[in-house]
Amino acid sequence: MQISTTPNPTPVDDARLAEILAAPGFGTYFTDHMLTVEWTPEEGWHAGRITPYGPLTLDPATAVLHYAQEIFEGMKAYRHADGSVWLFRPEANAERMARSSARLALPVLDPADFVATVDALVRADERWVPDAEGEKSLYLRPFMFASETFLGVRPSQHVTYMVIASPAGAYFKGGVKPVSLWLTEEYTRAGRGGMGAAKTGGNYASSLVAQQEASAHGCDQVVFLDAQEGRYVEELGGMNMYFVHADGSISTPETGTILEGITRSSIIELAGKLGHQVRERKFTIDEWRDGVTSGDIVEVFACGTAAVVTPVGSLKWAGGDVPSATGDAEGGPVTTMIRQALVDIQYGRAEDTFGWMHRVV
Ligand SMILES: *Cc1c(COP(=O)(O)O)cnc(C)c1O
């Protein structure tokens, strides 16, 4: 894939950049450049370019604004102590984006081109990758949307793929803290044959009201059950779930409608290597409640690119609650060990025996 570059004539100056990287937060600041590629049925993917970061001009009839034909990815670039810059399993993001494309009737971007575009933007904006200290990173957001100006309902005949980047601070400031969960019995995120396994904005749009419900009940995040029977734990709005049993084995929900996180799949391999038996299976809400009561479930955690691993505290719903499996502790020993092992690989502090890391700079 050809990618032309038009450098930003007025990049953020060094003093301001240092200020931003000292406290980047999440999703607030964007780098000096963005990457764009267009697709049409006649030309395929073309017009790849890196240009100064800035607003898009869209016709009000642009299809994505009406029918939400769009998908995205989320990944991070990490700086190691020697100054080099790395991505974590970008091929896995590329393959997931290809699967999301298929579900949303969008054209597939070749996984090698996906990785090349992300590499290209990270190289262009390398100075925006924060130092290794404090679990900072450069968050990358590849996305693809229906950019044809047409109100008819059919797969868009013009598609735009972009990559933007935003420096990200540590997810947990002042130590890892458990999240409290609200179990929604009113809303589901994905049904059989739906889009649950695709990373698409529509899934997030439908989760917001449930998240509002969670906040109204004093909980940090919402947990969804399967749409069919309302018994099986699926996931949070944007994180997958794990349950640690007293015998050291680990369960993670598998229902066919969850979004399979790259963090989730990495933990399956990592925990296996650390000697834990890991099972992907259906996991009922009763098993959660009874397991915490009986002592069979000793730790619960959630995982995703943003937080890596988050201990889960208490669970509440309209008719009851389940206390934290670890009491008041800041996450149990297995949760803490898995989190540390993953973060150490990502920041180059531990040997990457899985071949997960991809060097960019
Ligand atoms: C992105 C996402 C996750 C986590 O995936 P990672 O690849 O681990 O970041 C989990 N659930 C949903 C719904 C998601 O969109």
GROMACS .gro file of N, CA and C in nm, residues 187-198 203 206 224-228 234-235 255-259:
model
   78
  187TYR      N    1  -3.148  -0.453   2.982
  187TYR     CA    2  -3.082  -0.438   2.853
  187TYR      C    3  -2.987  -0.553   2.824
  188THR      N    4  -2.973  -0.586   2.694
  188THR     CA    5  -2.870  -0.681   2.653
  188THR      C    6  -2.784  -0.612   2.549
  189ARG      N    7  -2.663  -0.663   2.525
  189ARG     CA    8  -2.578  -0.595   2.427
  189ARG      C    9  -2.576  -0.667   2.293
  190ALA      N   10  -2.613  -0.794   2.290
  190ALA     CA   11  -2.598  -0.869   2.164
  190ALA      C   12  -2.686  -0.993   2.165
  191GLY      N   13  -2.756  -1.017   2.058
  191GLY     CA   14  -2.837  -1.138   2.046
  191GLY      C   15  -2.778  -1.234   1.945
  192ARG      N   16  -2.836  -1.353   1.937
  192ARG     CA   17  -2.789  -1.452   1.840
  192ARG      C   18  -2.804  -1.394   1.698
  193GLY      N   19  -2.696  -1.403   1.620
  193GLY     CA   20  -2.700  -1.348   1.485
  193GLY      C   21  -2.677  -1.198   1.479
  194GLY      N   22  -2.660  -1.135   1.594
  194GLY     CA   23  -2.638  -0.989   1.597
  194GLY      C   24  -2.491  -0.953   1.579
  195MET      N   25  -2.455  -0.836   1.631
  195MET     CA   26  -2.321  -0.783   1.604
  195MET      C   27  -2.227  -0.794   1.724
  196GLY      N   28  -2.266  -0.876   1.824
  196GLY     CA   29  -2.190  -0.879   1.948
  196GLY      C   30  -2.042  -0.907   1.932
  197ALA      N   31  -2.007  -0.988   1.831
  197ALA     CA   32  -1.866  -1.025   1.813
  197ALA      C   33  -1.790  -0.924   1.728
  198ALA      N   34  -1.859  -0.820   1.678
  198ALA     CA   35  -1.792  -0.718   1.596
  198ALA      C   36  -1.761  -0.596   1.681
  203ASN      N   37  -2.274  -0.118   1.909
  203ASN     CA   38  -2.275  -0.192   2.035
  203ASN      C   39  -2.252  -0.098   2.154
  206SER      N   40  -2.569   0.121   2.216
  206SER     CA   41  -2.675   0.051   2.287
  206SER      C   42  -2.639   0.024   2.433
  224PHE      N   43  -2.342  -0.737   3.132
  224PHE     CA   44  -2.454  -0.785   3.051
  224PHE      C   45  -2.465  -0.937   3.058
  225LEU      N   46  -2.589  -0.984   3.053
  225LEU     CA   47  -2.616  -1.128   3.042
  225LEU      C   48  -2.656  -1.159   2.897
  226ASP      N   49  -2.656  -1.287   2.862
  226ASP     CA   50  -2.695  -1.326   2.727
  226ASP      C   51  -2.841  -1.287   2.701
  227ALA      N   52  -2.871  -1.260   2.575
  227ALA     CA   53  -3.004  -1.209   2.540
  227ALA      C   54  -3.111  -1.318   2.541
  228GLN      N   55  -3.069  -1.442   2.515
  228GLN     CA   56  -3.165  -1.549   2.497
  228GLN      C   57  -3.228  -1.597   2.628
  234GLU      N   58  -2.198  -1.231   3.003
  234GLU     CA   59  -2.131  -1.203   2.877
  234GLU      C   60  -2.004  -1.121   2.903
  235GLU      N   61  -2.021  -0.991   2.923
  235GLU     CA   62  -1.904  -0.906   2.944
  235GLU      C   63  -1.951  -0.770   2.991
  255THR      N   64  -1.985  -1.734   2.481
  255THR     CA   65  -2.127  -1.749   2.446
  255THR      C   66  -2.152  -1.736   2.296
  256GLY      N   67  -2.051  -1.693   2.221
  256GLY     CA   68  -2.071  -1.669   2.077
  256GLY      C   69  -2.114  -1.526   2.047
  257THR      N   70  -2.154  -1.452   2.150
  257THR     CA   71  -2.197  -1.314   2.125
  257THR      C   72  -2.110  -1.212   2.197
  258ILE      N   73  -2.003  -1.257   2.260
  258ILE     CA   74  -1.913  -1.160   2.323
  258ILE      C   75  -1.811  -1.111   2.220
  259LEU      N   76  -1.751  -0.997   2.251
  259LEU     CA   77  -1.642  -0.945   2.170
  259LEU      C   78  -1.515  -1.007   2.225
   0.00000   0.00000   0.00000
